[in-house]
Tab-separated table of C-alpha atoms in Angstrom:
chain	number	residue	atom	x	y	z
P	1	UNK	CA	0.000	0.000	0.000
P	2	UNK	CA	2.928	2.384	0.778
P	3	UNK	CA	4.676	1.820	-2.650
P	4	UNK	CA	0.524	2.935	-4.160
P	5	UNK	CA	0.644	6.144	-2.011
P	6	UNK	CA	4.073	7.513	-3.787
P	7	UNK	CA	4.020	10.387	-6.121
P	8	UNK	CA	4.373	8.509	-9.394
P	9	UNK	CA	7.015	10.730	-11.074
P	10	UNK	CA	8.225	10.696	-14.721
P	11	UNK	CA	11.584	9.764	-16.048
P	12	UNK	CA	12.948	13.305	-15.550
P	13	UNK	CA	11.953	13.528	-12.155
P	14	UNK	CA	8.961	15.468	-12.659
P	15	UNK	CA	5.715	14.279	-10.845
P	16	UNK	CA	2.701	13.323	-12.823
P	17	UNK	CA	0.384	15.357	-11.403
P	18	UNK	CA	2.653	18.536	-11.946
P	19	UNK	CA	2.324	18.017	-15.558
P	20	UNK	CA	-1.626	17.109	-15.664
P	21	UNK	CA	-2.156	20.144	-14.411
P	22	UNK	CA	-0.602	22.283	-17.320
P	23	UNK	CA	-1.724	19.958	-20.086
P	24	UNK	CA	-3.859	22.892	-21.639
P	25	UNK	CA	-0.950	25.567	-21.339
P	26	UNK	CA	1.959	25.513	-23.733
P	27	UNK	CA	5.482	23.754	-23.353
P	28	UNK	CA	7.066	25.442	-20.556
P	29	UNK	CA	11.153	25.502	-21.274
P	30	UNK	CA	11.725	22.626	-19.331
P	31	UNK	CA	8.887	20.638	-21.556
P	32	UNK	CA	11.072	22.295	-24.927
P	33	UNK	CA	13.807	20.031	-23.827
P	34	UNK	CA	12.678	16.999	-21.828
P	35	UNK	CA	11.956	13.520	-23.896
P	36	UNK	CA	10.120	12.030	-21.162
P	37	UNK	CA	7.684	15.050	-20.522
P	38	UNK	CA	6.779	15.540	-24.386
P	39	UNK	CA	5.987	12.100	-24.302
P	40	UNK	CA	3.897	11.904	-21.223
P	41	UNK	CA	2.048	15.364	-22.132
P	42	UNK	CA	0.890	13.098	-25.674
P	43	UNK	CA	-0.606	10.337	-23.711
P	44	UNK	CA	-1.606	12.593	-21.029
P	45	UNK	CA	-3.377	15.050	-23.297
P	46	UNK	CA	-4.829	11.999	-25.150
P	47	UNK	CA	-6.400	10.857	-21.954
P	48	UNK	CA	-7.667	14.038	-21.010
P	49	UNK	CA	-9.780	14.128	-23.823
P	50	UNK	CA	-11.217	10.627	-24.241
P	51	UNK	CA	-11.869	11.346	-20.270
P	52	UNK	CA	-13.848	14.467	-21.399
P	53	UNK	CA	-15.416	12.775	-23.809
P	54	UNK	CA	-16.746	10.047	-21.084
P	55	UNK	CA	-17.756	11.701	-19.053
P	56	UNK	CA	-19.789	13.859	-21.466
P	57	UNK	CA	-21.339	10.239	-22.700
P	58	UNK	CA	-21.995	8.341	-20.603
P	59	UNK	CA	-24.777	9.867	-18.243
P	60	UNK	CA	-27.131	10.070	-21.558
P	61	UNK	CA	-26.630	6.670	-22.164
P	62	UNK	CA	-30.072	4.329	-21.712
P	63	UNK	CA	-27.472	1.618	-21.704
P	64	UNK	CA	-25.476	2.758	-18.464
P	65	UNK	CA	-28.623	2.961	-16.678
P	66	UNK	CA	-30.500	0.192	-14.266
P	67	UNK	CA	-33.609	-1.384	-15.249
P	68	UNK	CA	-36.625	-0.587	-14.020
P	69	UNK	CA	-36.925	-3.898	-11.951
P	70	UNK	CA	-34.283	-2.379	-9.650
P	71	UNK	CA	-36.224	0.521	-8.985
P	72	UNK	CA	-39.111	-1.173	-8.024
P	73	UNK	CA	-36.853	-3.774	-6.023
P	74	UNK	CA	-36.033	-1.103	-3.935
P	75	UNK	CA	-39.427	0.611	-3.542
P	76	UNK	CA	-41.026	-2.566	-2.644
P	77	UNK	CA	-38.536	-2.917	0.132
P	78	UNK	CA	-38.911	0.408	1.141
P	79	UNK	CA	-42.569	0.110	1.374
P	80	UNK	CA	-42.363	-3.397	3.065
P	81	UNK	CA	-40.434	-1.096	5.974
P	82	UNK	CA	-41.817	2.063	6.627
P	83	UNK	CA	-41.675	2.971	10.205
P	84	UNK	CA	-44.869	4.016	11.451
P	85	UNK	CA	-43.836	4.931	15.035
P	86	UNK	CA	-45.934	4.953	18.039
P	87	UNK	CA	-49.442	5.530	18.086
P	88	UNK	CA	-51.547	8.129	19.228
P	89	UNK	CA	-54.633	7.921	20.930
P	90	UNK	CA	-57.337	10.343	19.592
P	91	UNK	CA	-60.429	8.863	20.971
P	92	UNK	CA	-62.350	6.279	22.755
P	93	UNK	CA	-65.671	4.823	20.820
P	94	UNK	CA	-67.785	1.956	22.558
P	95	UNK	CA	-66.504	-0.559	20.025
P	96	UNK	CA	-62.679	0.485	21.416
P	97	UNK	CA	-60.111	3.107	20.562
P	98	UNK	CA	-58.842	5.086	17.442
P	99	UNK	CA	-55.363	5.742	16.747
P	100	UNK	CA	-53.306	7.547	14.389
P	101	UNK	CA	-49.324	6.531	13.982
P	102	UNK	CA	-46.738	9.041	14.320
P	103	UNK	CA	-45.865	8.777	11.254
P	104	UNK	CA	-49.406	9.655	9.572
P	105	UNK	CA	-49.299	12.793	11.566
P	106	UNK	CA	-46.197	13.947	10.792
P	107	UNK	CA	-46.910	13.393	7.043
P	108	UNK	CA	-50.288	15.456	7.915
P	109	UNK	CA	-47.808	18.415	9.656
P	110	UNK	CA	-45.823	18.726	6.314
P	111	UNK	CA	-48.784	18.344	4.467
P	112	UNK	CA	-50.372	21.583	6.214
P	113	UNK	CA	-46.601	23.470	5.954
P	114	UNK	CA	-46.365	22.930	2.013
P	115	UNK	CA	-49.831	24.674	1.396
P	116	UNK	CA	-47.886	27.709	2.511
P	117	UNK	CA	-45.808	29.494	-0.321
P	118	UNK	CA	-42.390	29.917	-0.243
P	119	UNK	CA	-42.197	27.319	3.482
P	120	UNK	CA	-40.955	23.842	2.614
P	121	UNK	CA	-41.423	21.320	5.546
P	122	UNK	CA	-38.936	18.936	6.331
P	123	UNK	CA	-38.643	16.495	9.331
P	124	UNK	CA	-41.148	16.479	11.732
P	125	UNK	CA	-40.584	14.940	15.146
P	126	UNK	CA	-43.532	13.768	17.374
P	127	UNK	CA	-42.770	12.955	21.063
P	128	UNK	CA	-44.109	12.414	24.292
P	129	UNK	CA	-44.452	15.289	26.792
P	130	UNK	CA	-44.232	12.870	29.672
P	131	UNK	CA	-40.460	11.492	29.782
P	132	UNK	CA	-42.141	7.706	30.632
P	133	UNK	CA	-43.888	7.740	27.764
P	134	UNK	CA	-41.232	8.154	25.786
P	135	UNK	CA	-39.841	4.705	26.607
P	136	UNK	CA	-42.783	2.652	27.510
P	137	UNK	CA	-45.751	2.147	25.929
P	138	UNK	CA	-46.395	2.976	22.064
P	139	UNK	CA	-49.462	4.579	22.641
P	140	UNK	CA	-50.043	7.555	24.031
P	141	UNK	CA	-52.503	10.240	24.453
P	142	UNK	CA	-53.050	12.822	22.208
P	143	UNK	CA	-52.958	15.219	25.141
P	144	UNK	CA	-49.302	14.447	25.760
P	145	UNK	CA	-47.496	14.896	22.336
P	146	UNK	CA	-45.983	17.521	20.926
P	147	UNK	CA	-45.132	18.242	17.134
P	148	UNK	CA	-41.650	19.946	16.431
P	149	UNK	CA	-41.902	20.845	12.840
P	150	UNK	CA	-38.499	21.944	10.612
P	151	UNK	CA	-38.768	23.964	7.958
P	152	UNK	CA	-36.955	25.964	5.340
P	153	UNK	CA	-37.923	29.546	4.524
P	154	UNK	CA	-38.190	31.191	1.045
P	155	UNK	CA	-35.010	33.970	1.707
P	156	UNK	CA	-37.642	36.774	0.207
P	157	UNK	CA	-39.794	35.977	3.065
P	158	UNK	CA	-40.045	37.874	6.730
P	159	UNK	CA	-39.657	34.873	8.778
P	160	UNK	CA	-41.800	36.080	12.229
P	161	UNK	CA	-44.890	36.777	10.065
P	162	UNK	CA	-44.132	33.247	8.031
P	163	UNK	CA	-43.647	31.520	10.883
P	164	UNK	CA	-46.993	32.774	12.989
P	165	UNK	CA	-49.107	31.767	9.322
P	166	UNK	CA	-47.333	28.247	9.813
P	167	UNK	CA	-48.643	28.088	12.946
P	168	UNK	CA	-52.106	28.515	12.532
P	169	UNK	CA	-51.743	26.581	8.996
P	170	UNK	CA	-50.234	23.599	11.280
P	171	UNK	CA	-52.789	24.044	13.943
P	172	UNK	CA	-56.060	24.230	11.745
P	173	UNK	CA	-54.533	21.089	9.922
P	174	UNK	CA	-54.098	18.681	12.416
P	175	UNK	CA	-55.913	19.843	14.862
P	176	UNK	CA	-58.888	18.335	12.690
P	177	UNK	CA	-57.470	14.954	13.195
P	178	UNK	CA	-56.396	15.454	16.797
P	179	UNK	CA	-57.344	17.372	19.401
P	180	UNK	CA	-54.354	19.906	19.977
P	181	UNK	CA	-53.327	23.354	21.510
P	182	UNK	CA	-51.141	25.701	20.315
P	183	UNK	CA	-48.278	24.912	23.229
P	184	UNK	CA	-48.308	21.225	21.360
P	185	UNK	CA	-46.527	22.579	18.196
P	186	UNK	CA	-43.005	24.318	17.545
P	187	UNK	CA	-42.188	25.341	14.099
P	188	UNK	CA	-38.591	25.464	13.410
P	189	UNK	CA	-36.733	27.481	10.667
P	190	UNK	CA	-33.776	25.568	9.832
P	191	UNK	CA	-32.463	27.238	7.033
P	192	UNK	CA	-33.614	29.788	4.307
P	193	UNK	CA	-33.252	28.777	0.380
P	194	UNK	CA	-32.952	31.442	-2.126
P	195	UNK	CA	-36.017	31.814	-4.964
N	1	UNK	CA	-22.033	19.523	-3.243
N	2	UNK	CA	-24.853	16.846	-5.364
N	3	UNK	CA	-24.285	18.945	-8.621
N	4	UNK	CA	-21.322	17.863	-8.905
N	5	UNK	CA	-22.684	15.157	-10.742
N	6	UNK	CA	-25.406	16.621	-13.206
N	7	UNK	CA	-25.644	13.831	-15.346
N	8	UNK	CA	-29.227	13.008	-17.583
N	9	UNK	CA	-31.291	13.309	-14.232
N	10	UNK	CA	-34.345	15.409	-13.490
N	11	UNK	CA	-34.168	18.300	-11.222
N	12	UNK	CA	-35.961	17.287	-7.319
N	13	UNK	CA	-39.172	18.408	-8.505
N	14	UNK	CA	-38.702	22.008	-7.585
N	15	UNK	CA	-37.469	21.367	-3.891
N	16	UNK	CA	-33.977	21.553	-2.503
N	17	UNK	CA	-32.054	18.552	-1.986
N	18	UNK	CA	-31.732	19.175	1.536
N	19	UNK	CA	-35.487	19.453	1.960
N	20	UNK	CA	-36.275	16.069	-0.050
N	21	UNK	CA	-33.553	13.807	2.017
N	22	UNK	CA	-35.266	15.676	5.129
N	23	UNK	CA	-38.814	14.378	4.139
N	24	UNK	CA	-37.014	10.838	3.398
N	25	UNK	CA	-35.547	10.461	6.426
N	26	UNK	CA	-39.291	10.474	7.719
N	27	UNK	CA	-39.663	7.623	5.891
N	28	UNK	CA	-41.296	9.823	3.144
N	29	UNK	CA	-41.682	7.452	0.161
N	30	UNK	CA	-42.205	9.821	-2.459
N	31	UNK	CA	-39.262	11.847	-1.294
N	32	UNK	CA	-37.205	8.860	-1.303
N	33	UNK	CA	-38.245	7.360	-4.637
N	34	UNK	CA	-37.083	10.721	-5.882
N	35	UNK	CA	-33.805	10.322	-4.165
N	36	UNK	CA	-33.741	7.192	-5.981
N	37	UNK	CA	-34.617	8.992	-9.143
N	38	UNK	CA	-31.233	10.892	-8.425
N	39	UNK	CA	-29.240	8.622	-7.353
N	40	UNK	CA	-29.508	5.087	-8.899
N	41	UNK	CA	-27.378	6.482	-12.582
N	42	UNK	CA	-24.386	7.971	-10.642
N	43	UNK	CA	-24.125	5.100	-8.759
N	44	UNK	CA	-24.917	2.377	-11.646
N	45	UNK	CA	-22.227	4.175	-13.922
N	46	UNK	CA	-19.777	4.222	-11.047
N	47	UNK	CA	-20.844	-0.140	-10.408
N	48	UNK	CA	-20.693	-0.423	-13.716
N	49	UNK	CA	-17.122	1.088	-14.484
N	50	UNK	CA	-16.273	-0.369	-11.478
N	51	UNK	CA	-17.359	-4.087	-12.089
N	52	UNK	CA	-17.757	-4.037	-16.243
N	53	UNK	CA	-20.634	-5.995	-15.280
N	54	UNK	CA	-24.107	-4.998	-15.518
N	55	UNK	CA	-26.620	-7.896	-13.511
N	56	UNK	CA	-23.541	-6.912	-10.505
N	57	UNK	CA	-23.378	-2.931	-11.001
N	58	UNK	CA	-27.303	-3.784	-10.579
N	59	UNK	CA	-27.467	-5.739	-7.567
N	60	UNK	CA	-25.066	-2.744	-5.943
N	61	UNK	CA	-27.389	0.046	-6.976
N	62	UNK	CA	-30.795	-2.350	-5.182
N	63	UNK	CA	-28.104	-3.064	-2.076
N	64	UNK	CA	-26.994	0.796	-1.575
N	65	UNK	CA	-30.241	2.368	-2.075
N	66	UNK	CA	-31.828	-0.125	0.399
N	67	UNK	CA	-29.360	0.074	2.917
N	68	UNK	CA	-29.573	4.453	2.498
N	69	UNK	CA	-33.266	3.876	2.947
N	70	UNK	CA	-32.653	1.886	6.283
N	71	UNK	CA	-29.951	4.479	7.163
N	72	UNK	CA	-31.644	7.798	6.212
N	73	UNK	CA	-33.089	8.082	9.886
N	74	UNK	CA	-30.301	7.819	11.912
N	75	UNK	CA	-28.130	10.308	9.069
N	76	UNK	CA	-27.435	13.135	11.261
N	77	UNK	CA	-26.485	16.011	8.253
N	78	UNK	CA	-28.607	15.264	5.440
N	79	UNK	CA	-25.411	17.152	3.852
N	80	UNK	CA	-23.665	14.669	4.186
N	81	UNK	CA	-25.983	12.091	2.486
N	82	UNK	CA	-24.621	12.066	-1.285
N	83	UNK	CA	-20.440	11.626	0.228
N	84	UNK	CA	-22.393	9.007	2.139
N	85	UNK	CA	-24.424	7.207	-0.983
N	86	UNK	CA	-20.825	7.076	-3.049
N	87	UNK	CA	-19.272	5.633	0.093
N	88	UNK	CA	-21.030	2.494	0.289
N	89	UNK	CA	-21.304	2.403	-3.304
N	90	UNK	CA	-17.365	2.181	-3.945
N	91	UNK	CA	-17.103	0.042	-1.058
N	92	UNK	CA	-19.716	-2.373	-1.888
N	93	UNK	CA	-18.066	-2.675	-5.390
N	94	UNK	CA	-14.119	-2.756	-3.745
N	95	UNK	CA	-15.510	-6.013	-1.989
N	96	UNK	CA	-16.739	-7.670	-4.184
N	97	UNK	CA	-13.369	-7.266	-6.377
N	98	UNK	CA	-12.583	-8.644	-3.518
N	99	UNK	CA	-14.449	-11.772	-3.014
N	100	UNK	CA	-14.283	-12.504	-6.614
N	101	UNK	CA	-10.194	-12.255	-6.453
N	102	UNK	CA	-10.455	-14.655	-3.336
N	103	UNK	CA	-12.464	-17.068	-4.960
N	104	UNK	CA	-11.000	-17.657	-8.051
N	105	UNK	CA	-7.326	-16.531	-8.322
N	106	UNK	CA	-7.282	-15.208	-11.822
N	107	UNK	CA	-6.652	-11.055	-12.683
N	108	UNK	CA	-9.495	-9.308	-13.252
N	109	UNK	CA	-10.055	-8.255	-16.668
N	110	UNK	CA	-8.720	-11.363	-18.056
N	111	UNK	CA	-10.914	-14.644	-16.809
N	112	UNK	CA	-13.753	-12.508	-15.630
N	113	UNK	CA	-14.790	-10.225	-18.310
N	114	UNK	CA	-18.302	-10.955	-19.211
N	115	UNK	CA	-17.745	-12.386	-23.329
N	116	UNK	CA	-17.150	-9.704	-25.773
N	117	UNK	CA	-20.468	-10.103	-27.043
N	118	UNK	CA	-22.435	-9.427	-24.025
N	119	UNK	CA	-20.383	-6.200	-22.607
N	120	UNK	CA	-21.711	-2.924	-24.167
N	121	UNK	CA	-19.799	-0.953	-26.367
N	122	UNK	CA	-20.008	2.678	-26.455
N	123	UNK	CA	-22.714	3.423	-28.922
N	124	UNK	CA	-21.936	6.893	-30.909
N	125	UNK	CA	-22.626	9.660	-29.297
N	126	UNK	CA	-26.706	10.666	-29.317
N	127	UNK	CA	-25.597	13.958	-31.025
N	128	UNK	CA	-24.600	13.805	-34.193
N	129	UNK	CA	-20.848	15.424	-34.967
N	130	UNK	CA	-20.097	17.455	-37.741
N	131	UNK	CA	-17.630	14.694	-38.637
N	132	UNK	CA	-18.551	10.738	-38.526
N	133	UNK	CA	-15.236	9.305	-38.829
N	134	UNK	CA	-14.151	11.252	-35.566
N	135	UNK	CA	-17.153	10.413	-33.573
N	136	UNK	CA	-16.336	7.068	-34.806
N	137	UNK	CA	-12.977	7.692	-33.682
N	138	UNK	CA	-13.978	8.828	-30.227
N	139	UNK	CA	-16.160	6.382	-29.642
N	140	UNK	CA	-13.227	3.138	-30.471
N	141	UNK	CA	-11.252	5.784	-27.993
N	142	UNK	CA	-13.633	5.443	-25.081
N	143	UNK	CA	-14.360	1.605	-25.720
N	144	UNK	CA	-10.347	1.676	-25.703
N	145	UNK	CA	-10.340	3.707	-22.133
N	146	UNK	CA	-12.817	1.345	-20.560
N	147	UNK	CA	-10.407	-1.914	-21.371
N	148	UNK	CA	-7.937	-0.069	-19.995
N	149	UNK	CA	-9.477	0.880	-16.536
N	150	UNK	CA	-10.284	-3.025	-15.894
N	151	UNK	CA	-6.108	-3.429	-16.089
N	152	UNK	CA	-5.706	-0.926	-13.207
N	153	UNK	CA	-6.401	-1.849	-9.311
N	154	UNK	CA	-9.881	-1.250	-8.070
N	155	UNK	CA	-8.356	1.185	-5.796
N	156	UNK	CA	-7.100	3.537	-8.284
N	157	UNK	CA	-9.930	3.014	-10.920
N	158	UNK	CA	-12.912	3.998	-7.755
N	159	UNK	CA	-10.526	7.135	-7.081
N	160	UNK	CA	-10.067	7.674	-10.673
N	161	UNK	CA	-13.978	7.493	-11.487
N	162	UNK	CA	-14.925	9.348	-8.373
N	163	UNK	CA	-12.609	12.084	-9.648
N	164	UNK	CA	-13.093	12.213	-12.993
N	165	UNK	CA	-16.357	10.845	-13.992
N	166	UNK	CA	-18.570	11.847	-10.886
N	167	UNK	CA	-16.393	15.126	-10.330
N	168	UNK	CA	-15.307	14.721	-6.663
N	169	UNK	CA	-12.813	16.432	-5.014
N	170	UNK	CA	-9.821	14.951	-3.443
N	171	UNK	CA	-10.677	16.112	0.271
N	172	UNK	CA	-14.101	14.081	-0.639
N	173	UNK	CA	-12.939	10.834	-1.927
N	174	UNK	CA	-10.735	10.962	1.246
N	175	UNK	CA	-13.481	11.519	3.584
N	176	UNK	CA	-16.098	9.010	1.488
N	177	UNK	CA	-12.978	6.068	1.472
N	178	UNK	CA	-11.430	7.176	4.720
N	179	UNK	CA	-8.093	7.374	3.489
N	180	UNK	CA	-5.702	10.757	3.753
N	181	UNK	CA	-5.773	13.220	1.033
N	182	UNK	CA	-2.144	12.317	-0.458
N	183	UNK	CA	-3.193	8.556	-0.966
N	184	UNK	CA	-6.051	9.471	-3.312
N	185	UNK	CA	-4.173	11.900	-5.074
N	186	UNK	CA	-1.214	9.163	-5.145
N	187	UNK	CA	-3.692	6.767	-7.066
N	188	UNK	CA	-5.754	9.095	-9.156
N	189	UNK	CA	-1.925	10.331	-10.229
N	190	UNK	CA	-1.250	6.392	-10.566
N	191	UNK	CA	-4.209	5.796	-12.080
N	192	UNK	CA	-3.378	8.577	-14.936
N	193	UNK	CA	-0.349	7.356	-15.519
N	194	UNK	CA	-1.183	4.033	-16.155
N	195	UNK	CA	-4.171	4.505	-18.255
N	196	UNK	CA	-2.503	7.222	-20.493
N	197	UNK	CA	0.318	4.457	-20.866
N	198	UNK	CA	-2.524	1.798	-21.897
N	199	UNK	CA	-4.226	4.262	-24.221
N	200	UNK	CA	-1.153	4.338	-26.343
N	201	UNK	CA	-0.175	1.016	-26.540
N	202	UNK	CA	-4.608	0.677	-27.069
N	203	UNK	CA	-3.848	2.495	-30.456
C-alpha cells in the first residue's frame, strides 16, 4: 500500500500530477527540452480528452442505466419497511379506541406546511411530553405529544410573520385529526433557500 | 455539493435537496423514490465502471439504495448524504473485487470479463458530430479507455472514477474512502499514468 501512495514521477523527475495540471498551457522551457515530458504530455493530453469525452457520454446513455426492476426492487422494500412509530390515541368509541401513527401525523404536519408558499417542511418529530412515555408504551394520548416541525424559509420571506401563518396553517390542519393546543406545536426554521 | 454530478437526471421536482432527504428520512416514500430517481445512474455508472458488469453494477445500486433507505433516519447532516451514498457504493463494489479475487485466483479483466459479445460498447454519441469518422474515432477511444481501466487496481480506478467521472474532489474521496488526502491523489496520479500508458499502446 505504501509503494501505491508515492508520487508517481516521470523519467525526468517530474511528478505526474505537476504536468496534468498544465496539459492545456503551452510547453514550458523545461517541456522544450525533456523527452520524457513531451511524451507523457501526448498520452496525457490523449487521456484528457477521451476522459472528457466520457464523461460527457456516458450519463445520456439508456445503456449505463439500471432497469426498471431495480427501482421497483427497492421501492417494494422500502414500502415493506416504513416505520410508522408509536401511536396516538385520539379517541375512545364503545366498540374500542382510534389511533393515528406518528408517522401519519407527521406526514399530515408537512402536508399543512407545504400549502404555505415559499415554506418547505422537512422532518417532523412527534414525542411524548411525559419522559415515561417516551420509553414505555407505544401509545399515548393525544394530550401528551408535541409536534416539532423543521422547515426551510423562502429567503424573500419575513420569517416572524411566516412563521406565525405556519402556525395557525399547522394548527387548523391537524388539529382536525387530533385534538391539539397551540403549546403542542413548535415550528422550526432551519435554514432559508434562495427563490 | 450533489451537482457535482449533473448527469441526464431530473431536477428534485422544484425542492432543494436538503429538503427532499429531510422528508425521506421520515420515511417519506415519495421523497425517497425521488432520491432514488437521483441517485440510482451515478451510482450504476460508477458499479458499472467499477465491475464491467451490468446484472452486478445492478445488484449494488438495489443493495446501496436499500441500505440508504434503512440508514436515512439515523443520518445526522442530510449534507452529508450524497459523500455518504458514493461511500457504500465504492465500497460495496471494492468487496466484491474482492471476493471474486479470493475465490477464483485469476486477474481481473482477463478470466472474468463478461464475453465480448455481451459487454456494451459505447454506442456513438446521441448527437450527431459534424464529422462521422471522428465520432467514430472517439467512440473506439472510449471503448479503448474502458479496457484499460479493468487493467488498473480497483483502488485507483474507484478514485479515478470518483474524480473524474462523478467530479469529486480529493478532500471528498478521502473523507467518502477514509483514506488521507495524499493517498487518493497518489492513485488518481497512478491511475493517470497508467491509463494514459494503456491508451497508447490501445492504439
Amino acid at each position: 500500500m505504501a509503494l501505491e501512495d508515492e508520487t508517481p514521477r516521470l523519467g525526468c523527475g517530474r511528478r505526474i500530477d505537476d504536468l496534468w495540471e498544465v496539459i492545456d498551457q503551452p510547453l514550458n522551457p523545461h517541456e522544450k527540452s525533456c523527452p520524457d515530458c513531451q511524451q507523457a504530455r501526448v498520452a496525457l493530453y490523449n487521456l484528457a480528452s477521451v476522459t472528457e469525452a466520457m464523461r460527457q457520454h456516458d450519463p445520456g446513455q439508456a445503456a449505463l442505466q439500471p432497469s426498471g426492476r431495480v427501482k421497483e426492487t427497492i421501492m417494494m422494500v422500502a414500502r415493506a419497511e416504513v416505520r410508522r412509530g408509536r401511536r396516538i390515541q385520539l379517541a375512545r368509541t364503545e366498540a374500542g379506541t382510534i389511533h393515528i401513527s406518528a408517522h401519519a401525523l407527521a406526514a399530515l404536519a408537512r402536508f399543512a406546511a407545504d400549502t404555505l408558499t415559499g415554506v418547505r417542511a422537512r422532518r417532523c418529530s412527534i414525542d411524548p411530553f411525559t419522559p415515561a412515555a417516551r420509553t414505555g408504551d407505544a401509545v399515548v394520548e393525544s394530550s401528551d405529544i408535541r409536534i416539532t416541525l423543521k422547515v426551510a424559509v423562502s429567503s424573500a420571506l419575513s420569517i416572524p410573520p411566516t412563521m406565525e401563518a405556519l402556525r395557525e396553517r399547522v394548527i387548523a390542519v391537524v388539529s382536525a385529526q387530533v385534538a391539539l393546543n397551540s403549546r403542542q406545536i413548535d415550528v422550526i426554521v432551519e435554514d432559508l433557500y434562495d427563490v | 455539493m450533489a451537482g457535482a454530478d449533473d448527469g441526464s437526471v431530473q431536477p428534485l421536482v422544484g425542492l432543494d435537496e436538503i429538503t427532499v432527504i429531510s422528508r425521506a428520512q421520515d420515511g417519506d416514500l415519495d421523497a425517497f423514490e425521488q432520491l432514488v430517481d437521483v441517485y440510482q445512474g451515478r451510482i450504476f455508472r460508477l458499479a458499472y465502471r467499477m465491475l464491467n458488469n451490468r446484472p452486478d453494477a445492478e445488484d449494488i445500486v438495489q443493495e446501496t439504495m436499500i441500505a440508504a433507505w434503512r440508514q436515512l433516519p439515523v443520518l445526522v447532516t442530510p449534507a452529508a448524504f450524497s459523500g455518504w451514498i458514493y461511500r457504500v457504493c465504492t465500497n460495496e463494489c471494492l468487496d466484491l473485487l474482492r471476493r471474486r479475487r479470493s475465490h477464483q485466483e485469476t486477474s481481473w479483466g482477463e478470466g472474468e470479463q463478461e464475453p465480448q459479445s455481451a459487454r456494451m460498447r459505447s454506442p456513438a454519441p446521441a448527437v450527431a458530430a459534424a464529422d462521422p469518422a471522428a465520432t467514430a474515432e472517439m467512440s473506439a477511444q472510449m471503448d479503448g479507455l474502458a479496457d484499460v481501466l479493468a487493467t488498473i487496481t480497483p483502488e485507483q480506478r474507484a478514485c479515478w472514477l470518483l474524480r473524474e467521472m462523478h467530479g469529486h474532489s480529493y478532500q471528498r474521496i478521502a473523507e467518502m474512502l477514509q483514506i488521507s488526502e495524499a493517498s487518493v491523489r497518489g492513485r488518481i496520479a497512478r491511475a493517470r499514468g497508467q491509463l494514459a500508458e494503456g491508451m497508447n499502446s490501445w492504439r
